Coordinates of C-alpha atoms in Angstrom, one line a residue:
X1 CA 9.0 -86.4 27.2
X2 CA 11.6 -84.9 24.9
X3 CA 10.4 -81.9 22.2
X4 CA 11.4 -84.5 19.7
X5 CA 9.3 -87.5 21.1
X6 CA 6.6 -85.1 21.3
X7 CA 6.7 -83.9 18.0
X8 CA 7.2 -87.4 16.5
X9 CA 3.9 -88.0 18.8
X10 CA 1.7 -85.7 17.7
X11 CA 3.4 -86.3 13.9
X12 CA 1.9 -89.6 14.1
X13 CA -1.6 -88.2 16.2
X14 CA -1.9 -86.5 13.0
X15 CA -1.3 -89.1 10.7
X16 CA -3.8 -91.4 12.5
X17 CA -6.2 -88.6 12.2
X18 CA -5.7 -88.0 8.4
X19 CA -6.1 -91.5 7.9
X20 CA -9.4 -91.7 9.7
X21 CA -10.5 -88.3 8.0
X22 CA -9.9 -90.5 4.4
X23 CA -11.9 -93.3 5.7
X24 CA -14.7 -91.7 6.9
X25 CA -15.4 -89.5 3.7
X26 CA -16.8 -93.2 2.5
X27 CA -19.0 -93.9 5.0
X28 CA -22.7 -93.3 5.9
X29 CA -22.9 -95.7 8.4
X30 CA -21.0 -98.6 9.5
X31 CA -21.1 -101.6 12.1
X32 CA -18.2 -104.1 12.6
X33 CA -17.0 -103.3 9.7
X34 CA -14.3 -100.6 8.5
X35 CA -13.2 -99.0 5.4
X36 CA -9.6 -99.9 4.8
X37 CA -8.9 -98.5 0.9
X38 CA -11.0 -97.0 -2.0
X39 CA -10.7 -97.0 -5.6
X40 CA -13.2 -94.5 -7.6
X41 CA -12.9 -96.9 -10.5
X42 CA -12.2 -94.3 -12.6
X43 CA -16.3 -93.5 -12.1
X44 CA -17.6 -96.5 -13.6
X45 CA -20.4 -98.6 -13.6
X46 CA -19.0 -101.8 -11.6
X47 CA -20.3 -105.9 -11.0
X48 CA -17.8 -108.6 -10.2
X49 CA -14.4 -108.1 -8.5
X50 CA -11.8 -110.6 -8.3
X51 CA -8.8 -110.5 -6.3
X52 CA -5.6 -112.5 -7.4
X53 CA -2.5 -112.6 -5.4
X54 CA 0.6 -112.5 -8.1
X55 CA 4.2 -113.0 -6.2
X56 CA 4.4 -110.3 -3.6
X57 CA 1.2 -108.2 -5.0
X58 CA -1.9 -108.5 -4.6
X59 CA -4.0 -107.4 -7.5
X60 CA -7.8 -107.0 -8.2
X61 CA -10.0 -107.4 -11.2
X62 CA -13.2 -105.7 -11.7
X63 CA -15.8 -106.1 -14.0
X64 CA -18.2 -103.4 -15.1
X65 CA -21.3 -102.7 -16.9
X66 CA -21.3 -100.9 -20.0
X67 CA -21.0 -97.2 -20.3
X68 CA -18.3 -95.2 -21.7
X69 CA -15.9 -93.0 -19.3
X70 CA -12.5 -91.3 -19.4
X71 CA -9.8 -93.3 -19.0
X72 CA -7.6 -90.7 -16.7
X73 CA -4.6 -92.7 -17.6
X74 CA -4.4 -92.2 -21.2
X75 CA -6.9 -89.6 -21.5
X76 CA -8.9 -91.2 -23.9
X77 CA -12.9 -92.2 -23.8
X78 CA -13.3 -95.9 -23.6
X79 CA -16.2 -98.5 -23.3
X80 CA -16.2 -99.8 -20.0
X81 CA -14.6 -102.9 -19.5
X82 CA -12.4 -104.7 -16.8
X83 CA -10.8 -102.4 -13.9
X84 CA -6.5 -103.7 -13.0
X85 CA -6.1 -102.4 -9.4
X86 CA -3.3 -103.4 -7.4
X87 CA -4.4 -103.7 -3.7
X88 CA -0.9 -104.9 -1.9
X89 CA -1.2 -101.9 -0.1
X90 CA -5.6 -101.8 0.8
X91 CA -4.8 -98.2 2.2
X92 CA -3.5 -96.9 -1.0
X93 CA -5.0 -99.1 -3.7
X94 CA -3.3 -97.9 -7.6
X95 CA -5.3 -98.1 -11.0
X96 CA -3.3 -99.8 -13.2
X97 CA -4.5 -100.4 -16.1
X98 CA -8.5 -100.4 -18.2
X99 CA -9.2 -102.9 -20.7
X100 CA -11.9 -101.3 -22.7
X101 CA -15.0 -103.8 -23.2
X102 CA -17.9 -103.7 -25.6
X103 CA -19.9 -100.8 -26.4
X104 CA -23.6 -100.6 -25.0
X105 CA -25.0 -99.7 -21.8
X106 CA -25.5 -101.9 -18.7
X107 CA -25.7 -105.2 -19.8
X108 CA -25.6 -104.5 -23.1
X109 CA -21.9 -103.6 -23.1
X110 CA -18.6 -103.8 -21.0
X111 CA -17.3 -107.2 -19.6
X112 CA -19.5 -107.8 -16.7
X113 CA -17.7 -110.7 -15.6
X114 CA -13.8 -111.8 -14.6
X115 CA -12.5 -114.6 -12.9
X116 CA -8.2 -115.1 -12.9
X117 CA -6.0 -117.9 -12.2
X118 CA -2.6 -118.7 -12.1
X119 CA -0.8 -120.7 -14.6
X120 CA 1.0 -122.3 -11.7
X121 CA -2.0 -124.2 -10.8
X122 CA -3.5 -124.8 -14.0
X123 CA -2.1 -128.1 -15.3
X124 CA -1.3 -126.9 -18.9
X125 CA -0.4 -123.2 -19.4
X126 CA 2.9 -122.1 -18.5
X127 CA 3.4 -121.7 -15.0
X128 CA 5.0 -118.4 -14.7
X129 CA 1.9 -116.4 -16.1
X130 CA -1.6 -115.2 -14.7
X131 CA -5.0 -115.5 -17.0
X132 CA -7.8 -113.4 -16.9
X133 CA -11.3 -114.8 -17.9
X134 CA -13.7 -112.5 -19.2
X135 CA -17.1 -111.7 -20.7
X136 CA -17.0 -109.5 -23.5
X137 CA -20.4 -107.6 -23.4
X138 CA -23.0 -110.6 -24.1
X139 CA -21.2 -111.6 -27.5
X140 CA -17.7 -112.9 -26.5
X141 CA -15.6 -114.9 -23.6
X142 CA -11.8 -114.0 -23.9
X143 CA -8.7 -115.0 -22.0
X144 CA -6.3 -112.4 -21.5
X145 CA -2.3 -113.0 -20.3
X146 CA -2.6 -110.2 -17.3
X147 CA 1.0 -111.3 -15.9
X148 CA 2.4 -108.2 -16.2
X149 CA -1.0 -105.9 -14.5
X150 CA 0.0 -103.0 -16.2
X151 CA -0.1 -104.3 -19.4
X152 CA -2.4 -107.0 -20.4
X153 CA -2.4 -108.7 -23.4
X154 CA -5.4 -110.6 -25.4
X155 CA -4.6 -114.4 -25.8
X156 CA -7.2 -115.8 -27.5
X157 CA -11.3 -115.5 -27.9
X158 CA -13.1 -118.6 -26.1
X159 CA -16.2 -118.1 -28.2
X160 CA -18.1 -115.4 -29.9
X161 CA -21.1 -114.7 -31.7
X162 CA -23.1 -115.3 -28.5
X163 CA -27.0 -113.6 -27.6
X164 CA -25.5 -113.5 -23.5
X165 CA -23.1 -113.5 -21.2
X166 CA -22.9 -113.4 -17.3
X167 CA -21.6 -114.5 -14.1
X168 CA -18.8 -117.5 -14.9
X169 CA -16.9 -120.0 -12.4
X170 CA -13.5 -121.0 -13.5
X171 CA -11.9 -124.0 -11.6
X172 CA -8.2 -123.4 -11.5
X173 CA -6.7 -126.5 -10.0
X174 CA -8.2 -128.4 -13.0
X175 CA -9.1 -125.5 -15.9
X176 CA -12.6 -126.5 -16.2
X177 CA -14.8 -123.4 -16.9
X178 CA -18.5 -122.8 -16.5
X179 CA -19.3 -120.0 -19.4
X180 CA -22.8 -118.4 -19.0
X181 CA -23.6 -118.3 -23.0
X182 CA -25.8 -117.2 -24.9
X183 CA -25.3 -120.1 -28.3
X184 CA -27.6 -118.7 -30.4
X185 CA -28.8 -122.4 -31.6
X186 CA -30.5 -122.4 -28.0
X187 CA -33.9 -121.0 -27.0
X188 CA -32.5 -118.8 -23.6
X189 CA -29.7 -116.0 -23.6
X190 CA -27.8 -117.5 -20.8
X191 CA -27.3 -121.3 -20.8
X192 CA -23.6 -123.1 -19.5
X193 CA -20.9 -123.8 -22.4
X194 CA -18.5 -125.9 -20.8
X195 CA -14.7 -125.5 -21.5
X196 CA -11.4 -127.1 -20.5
X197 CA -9.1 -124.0 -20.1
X198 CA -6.2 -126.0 -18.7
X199 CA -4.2 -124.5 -21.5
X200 CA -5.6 -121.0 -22.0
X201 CA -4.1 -120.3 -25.3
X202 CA -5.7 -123.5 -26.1
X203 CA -9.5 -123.8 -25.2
X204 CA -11.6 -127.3 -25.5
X205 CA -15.1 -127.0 -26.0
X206 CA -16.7 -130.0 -23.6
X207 CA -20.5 -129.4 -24.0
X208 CA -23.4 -127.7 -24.0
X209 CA -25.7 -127.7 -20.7
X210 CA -28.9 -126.3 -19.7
X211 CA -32.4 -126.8 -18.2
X212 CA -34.3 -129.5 -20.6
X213 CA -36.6 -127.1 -22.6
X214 CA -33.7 -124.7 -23.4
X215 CA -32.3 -126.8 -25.8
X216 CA -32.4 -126.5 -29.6
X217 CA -35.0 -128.0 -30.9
X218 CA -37.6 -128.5 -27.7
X219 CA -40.7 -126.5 -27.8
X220 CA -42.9 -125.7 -25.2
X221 CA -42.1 -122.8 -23.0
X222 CA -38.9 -122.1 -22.1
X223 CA -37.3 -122.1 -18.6
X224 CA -35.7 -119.5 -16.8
X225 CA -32.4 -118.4 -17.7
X226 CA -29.6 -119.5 -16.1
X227 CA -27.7 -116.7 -13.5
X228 CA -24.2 -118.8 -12.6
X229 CA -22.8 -121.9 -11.4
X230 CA -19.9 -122.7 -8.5
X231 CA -18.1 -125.7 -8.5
X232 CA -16.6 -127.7 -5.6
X233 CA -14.3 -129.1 -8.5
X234 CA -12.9 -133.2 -8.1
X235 CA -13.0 -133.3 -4.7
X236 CA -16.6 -132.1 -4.3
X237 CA -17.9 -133.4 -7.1
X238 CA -20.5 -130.8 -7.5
X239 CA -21.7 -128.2 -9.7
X240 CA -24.2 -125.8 -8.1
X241 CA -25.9 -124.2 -10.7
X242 CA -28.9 -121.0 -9.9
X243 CA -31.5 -120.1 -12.5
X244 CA -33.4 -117.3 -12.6
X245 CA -32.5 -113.7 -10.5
X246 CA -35.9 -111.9 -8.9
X247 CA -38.5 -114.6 -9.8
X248 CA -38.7 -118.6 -10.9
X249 CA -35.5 -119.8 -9.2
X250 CA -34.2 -122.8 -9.9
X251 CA -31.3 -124.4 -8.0
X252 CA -29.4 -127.6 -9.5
X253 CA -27.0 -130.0 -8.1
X254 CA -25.3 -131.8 -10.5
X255 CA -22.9 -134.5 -10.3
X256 CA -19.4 -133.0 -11.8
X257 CA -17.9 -135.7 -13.2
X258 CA -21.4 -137.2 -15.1
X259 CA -21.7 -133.6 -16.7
X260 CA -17.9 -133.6 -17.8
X261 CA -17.6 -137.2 -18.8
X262 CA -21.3 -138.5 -19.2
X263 CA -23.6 -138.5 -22.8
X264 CA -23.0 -134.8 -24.2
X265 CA -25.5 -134.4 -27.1
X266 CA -28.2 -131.6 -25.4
X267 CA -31.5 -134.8 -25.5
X268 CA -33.4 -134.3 -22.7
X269 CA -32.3 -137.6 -21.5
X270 CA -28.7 -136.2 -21.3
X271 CA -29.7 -133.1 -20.1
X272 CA -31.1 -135.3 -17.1
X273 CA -28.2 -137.2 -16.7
X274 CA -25.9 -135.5 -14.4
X275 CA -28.9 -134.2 -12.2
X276 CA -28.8 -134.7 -8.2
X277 CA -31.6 -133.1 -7.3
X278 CA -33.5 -129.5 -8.3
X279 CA -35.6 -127.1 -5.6
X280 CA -37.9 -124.7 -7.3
X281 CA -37.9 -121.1 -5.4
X282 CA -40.9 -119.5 -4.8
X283 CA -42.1 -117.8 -8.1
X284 CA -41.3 -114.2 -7.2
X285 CA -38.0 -115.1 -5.7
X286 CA -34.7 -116.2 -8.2
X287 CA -31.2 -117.6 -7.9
X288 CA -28.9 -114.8 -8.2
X289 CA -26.0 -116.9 -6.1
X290 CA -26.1 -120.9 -4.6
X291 CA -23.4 -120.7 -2.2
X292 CA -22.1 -124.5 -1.1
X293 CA -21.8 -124.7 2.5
X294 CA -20.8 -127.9 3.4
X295 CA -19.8 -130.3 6.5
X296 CA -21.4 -127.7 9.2
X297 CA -20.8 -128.9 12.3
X298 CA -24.1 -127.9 14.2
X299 CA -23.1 -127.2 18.1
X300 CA -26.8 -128.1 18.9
X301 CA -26.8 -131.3 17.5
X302 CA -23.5 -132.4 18.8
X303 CA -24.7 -134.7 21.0
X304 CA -27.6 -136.5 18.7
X305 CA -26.3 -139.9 16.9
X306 CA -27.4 -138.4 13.4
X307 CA -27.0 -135.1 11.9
X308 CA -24.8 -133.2 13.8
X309 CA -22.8 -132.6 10.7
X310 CA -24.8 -130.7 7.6
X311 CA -24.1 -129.5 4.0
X312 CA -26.3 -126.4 3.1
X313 CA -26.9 -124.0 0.2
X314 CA -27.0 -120.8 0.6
X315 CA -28.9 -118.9 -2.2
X316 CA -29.3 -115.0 -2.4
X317 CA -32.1 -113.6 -4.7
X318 CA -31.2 -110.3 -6.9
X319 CA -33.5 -107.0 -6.2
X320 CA -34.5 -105.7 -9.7
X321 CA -36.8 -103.2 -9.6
X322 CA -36.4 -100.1 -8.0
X323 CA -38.8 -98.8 -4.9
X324 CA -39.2 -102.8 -4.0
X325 CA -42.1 -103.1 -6.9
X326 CA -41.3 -106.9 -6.9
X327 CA -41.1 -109.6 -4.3
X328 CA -38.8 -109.3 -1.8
X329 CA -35.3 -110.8 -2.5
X330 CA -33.3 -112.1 0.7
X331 CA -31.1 -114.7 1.5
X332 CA -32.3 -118.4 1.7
X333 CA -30.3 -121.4 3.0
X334 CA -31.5 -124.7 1.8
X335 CA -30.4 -127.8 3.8
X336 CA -29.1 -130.2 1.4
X337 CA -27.3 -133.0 3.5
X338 CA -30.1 -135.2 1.6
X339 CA -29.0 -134.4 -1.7
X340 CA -32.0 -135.7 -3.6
X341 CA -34.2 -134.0 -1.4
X342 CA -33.0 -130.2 0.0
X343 CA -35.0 -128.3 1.7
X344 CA -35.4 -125.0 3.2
X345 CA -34.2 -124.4 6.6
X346 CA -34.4 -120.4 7.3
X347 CA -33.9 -117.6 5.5
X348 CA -32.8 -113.9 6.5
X349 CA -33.8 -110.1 5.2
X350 CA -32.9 -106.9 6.3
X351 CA -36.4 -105.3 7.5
X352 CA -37.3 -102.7 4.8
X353 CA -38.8 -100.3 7.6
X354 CA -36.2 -100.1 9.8
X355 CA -34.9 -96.7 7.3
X356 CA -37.7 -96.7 4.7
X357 CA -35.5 -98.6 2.4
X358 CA -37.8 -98.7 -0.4
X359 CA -38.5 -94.8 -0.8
X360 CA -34.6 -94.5 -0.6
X361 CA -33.6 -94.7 -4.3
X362 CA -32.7 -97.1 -6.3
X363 CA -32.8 -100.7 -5.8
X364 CA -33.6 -102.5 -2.0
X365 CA -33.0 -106.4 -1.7
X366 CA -30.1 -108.6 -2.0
X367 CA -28.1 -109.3 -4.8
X368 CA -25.0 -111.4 -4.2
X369 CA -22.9 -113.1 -1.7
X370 CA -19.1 -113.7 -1.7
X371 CA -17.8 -116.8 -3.8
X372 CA -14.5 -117.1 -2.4
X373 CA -14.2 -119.7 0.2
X374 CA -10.8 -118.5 1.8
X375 CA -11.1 -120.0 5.5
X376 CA -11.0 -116.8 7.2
X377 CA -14.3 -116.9 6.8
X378 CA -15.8 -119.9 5.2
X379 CA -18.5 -121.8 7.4
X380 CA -18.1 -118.4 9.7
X381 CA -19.2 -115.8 8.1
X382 CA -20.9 -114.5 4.7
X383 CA -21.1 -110.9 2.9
X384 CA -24.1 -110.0 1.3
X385 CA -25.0 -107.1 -0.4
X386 CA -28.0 -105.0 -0.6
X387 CA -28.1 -102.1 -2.8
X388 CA -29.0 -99.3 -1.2
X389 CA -28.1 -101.0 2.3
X390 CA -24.5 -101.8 1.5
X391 CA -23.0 -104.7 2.4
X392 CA -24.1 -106.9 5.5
X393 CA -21.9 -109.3 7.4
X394 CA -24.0 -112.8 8.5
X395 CA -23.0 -114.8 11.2
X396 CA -23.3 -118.3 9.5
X397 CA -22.0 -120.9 11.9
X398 CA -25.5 -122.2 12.6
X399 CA -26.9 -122.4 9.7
X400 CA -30.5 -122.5 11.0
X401 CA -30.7 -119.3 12.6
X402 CA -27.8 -116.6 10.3
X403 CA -27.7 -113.6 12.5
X404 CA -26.5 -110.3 11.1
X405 CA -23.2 -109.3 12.9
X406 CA -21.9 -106.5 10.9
X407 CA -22.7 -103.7 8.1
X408 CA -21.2 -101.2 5.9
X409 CA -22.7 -98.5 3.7
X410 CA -20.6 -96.6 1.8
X411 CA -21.3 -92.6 1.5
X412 CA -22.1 -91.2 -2.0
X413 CA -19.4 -89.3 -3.7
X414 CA -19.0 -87.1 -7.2
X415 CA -19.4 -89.9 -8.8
X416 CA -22.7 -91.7 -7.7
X417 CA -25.4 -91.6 -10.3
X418 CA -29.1 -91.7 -10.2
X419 CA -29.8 -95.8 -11.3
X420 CA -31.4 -95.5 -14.8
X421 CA -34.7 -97.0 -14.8
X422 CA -34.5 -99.4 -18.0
X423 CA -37.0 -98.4 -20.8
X424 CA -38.5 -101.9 -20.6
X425 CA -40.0 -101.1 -17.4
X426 CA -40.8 -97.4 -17.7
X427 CA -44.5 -97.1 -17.3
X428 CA -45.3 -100.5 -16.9
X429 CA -44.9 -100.0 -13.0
X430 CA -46.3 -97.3 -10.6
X431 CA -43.1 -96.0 -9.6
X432 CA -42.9 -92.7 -8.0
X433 CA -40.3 -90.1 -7.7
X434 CA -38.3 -92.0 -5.4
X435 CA -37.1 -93.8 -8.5
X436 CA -35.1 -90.4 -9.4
X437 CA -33.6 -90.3 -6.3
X438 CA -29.5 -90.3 -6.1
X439 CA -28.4 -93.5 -4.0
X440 CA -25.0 -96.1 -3.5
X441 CA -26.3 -99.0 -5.1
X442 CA -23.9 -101.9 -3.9
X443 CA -23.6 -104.3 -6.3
X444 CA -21.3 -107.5 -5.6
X445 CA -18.5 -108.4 -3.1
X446 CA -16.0 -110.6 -2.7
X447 CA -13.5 -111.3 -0.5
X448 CA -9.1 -112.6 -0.5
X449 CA -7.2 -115.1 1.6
X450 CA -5.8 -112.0 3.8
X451 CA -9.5 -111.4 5.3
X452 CA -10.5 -108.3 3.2
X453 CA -13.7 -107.4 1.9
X454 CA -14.1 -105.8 -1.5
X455 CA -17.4 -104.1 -2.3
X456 CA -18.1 -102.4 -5.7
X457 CA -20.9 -100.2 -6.7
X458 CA -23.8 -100.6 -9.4
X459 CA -24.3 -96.3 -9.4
X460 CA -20.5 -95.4 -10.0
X461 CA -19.6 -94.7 -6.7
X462 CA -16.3 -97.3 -7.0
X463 CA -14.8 -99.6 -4.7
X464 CA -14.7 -99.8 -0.9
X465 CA -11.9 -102.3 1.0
X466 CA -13.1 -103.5 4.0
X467 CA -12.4 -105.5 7.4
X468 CA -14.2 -106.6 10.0
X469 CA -14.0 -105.5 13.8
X470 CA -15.0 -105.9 17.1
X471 CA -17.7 -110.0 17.3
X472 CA -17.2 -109.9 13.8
X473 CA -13.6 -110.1 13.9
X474 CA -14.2 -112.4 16.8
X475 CA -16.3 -114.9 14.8
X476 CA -13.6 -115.0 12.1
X477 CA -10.6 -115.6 14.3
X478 CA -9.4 -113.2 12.2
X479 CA -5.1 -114.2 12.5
X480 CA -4.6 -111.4 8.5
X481 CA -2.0 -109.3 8.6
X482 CA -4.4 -106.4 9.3
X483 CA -3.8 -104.4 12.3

């Protein structure tokens, strides 16, 4: 070998190293699953992220909680709000820009939630543009024009005035948007307000939707609040909407085009209308996320005359309280190929024991699963995340028996905080001082047509860009541009 090939050799040796010295400052532990990128997230607080490709980039959105941080780009202090990072390039992942939110902490403040779509595929708006749908700490939805990243622009204000805000769906092939509200004419802080955003400058209020009970003007006690909705739009037909988080679940199939079209005034009757079906949870367990998993093909059954084809729901609970003082929040998948009657099939949990999870810090249990049904992965394999247990990778395929294929935790870093304990709850439960303790809490995840995984983190510690390796990679058929 020449002294030049060698040098270019061990040039590159060296960069391969580098690059794996990077990675591995985020890691604690990790199974079939590798850290691609990073973004500290300027050190915020951080919920939903949402990854839009626009042209030749590919950019994502992130939500956070409220708190108030340094914005390094301006050098200014701002309320926490929605995080632009453009992720064309997962290994080097640039802030672009923070739109400040609402002043408060947690959920009090910031702009929790963000969904974006492209105005090519929305039938009204104008089809060189990208909008961005967000909540506005629990008062406000807005839409923002975010064509140009760098700077975004405010278009218009959905609605405002509202008690609560939270985890949205936005179809864009048709507009139609799923608000979790808060109208203050309604007896719950997070009910569905129901707009056509076809033309986002333009927003057409459709109607009011909710459990009967939460409406104005019922009494009796009051159901639990709704958490979100996904929609499998026209084509599916169905809205899957999930009340309640850590305790009273409620999941509801409704039929789309009864709750868009059908009787809107909030009676109970047309409250009733649009209704499939509803499963109650168990009473400590909630509806954080109701995943549609439909038209399974079950290798098992392939040879039986009926049901060798299934549609299931898969629902992840939300972990609340910290050193597991509540029921235990896993993942639940609910056969409903029977619409008017779903049941549950199986169910999976990380065991607690297996690191002493619960004396860890911070919060053990599920919280959410991905939403994006890209076919990289759909009906193969789901991301869930667990607090302090990071993100685990679950071999769907047979739907009766998910199987854990993969994991990721990320390390702690300068910016990871100690989870504040809410006032509500201080000295109303025997925590200990494992509550104090400094952990990665990871929040949400979601994942882009390309096959990454994008994982962000309730205690600051920012967001981790993932792939998957080895049977995980496998079970994907992964064919990205990742090498």
């Amino acid at each position: 070998m020449s002294l030049m090939k060698s040098k270019l050799a061990l040039l590159g040796a060296t960069a391969l190293l580098l690059v794996g010295a990077v990675n591995a400052q985020g890691v604690d532990k990790a199974k079939n699953m590798k850290l691609e990128g990073y973004s500290d997230l300027q050190g915020r607080t951080a919920y939903q992220p949402t990854i839009q490709k626009q042209g030749d980039r590919w950019i994502a959105y992130v939500g956070h909680h409220g708190d108030n941080k340094l914005n390094p780009l301006n050098g200014k202090m701002e309320d926490n709000g929605t995080s632009i990072i453009d992720v064309t390039d997962v290994k080097h992942p640039k802030y672009l820009y923070h739109v400040p939110g609402d002043v408060g902490k947690a959920e009090q403040g910031g702009s929790q939630m963000v969904r974006v779509c492209s105005g090519a595929t929305l039938p009204k708006a104008d089809k060189s543009k990208f909008y961005m749908l967000r909540t506005f700490g629990n008062q406000a939805h807005e839409i923002w024009d975010v064509s140009t990243p760098e700077n975004p622009t405010l278009l218009t204000t959905i609605a405002k005035g509202l008690n609560g805000t939270h985890k949205n769906f936005w179809e864009c092939d048709t507009g139609i948007a799923y608000l979790v509200s808060g109208n203050p004419q309604w007896r719950t802080n997070r009910m569905t307000q129901i707009y056509d955003l076809s033309d986002p400058a333009k927003p057409v209020f459709i109607r009011d939707f909710g459990l009967v009970g939460q409406q104005p003007g019922s009494s009796g006690a009051v159901p639990v609040d709704l958490h979100g909705a996904i929609s499998t739009g026209p084509k599916g037909n169905r809205v899957y909407f999930g009340y309640g988080t850590n305790g009273n679940g409620v999941i509801q199939i409704v039929d789309r085009e009864k709750l868009l079209n059908g009787p809107k005034d909030p009676t109970p009757e047309n409250l009733l209308y649009p209704e499939v079906s509803r499963t109650y949870m168990p009473t400590m367990n909630g509806a954080h996320t109701t995943f549609p998993l439909l038209g399974v093909e079950i290798p098992e059954f392939s040879k039986n005359l009926l049901g060798a084809k299934r549609d299931f729901i898969v629902v992840t609970n939300e972990a609340i309280q910290k050193e597991c003082l509540e029921g235990r929040q896993m993942v639940w998948v609910v056969d409903a190929t029977n619409e008017k009657h779903p049941f549950g099939v199986s169910n999976w949990g990380l065991p607690e024991k297996k690191e002493g999870y619960c004396s860890k810090g911070g919060r053990f249990g599920t919280h959410s699963s991905n939403e994006n049904m890209t076919d990289v992965f759909y009906k193969k394999l789901m991301f869930i995340t667990y607090f302090n247990a990071g993100v685990r990778a679950l071999d769907v395929r047979d739907p009766f028996s998910p199987k854990e294929v993969g994991y990721f935790v990320p390390a702690m870093n300068k910016n990871t905080v100690v989870l504040e304990t809410p006032a509500s709850q201080r000295g109303k439960l025997p925590f200990t001082e494992a509550s104090n303790r400094k952990v990665i809490q990871t929040n949400n995840v979601d994942v882009d047509e390309r096959g990454y995984i994008y994982i962000v983190d309730r205690a600051n510690t920012g967001m981790h860009i993932l792939s998957v390796t080895g049977p995980a990679r496998d079970i994907a058929n992964w064919n990205a541009a990742v090498k």
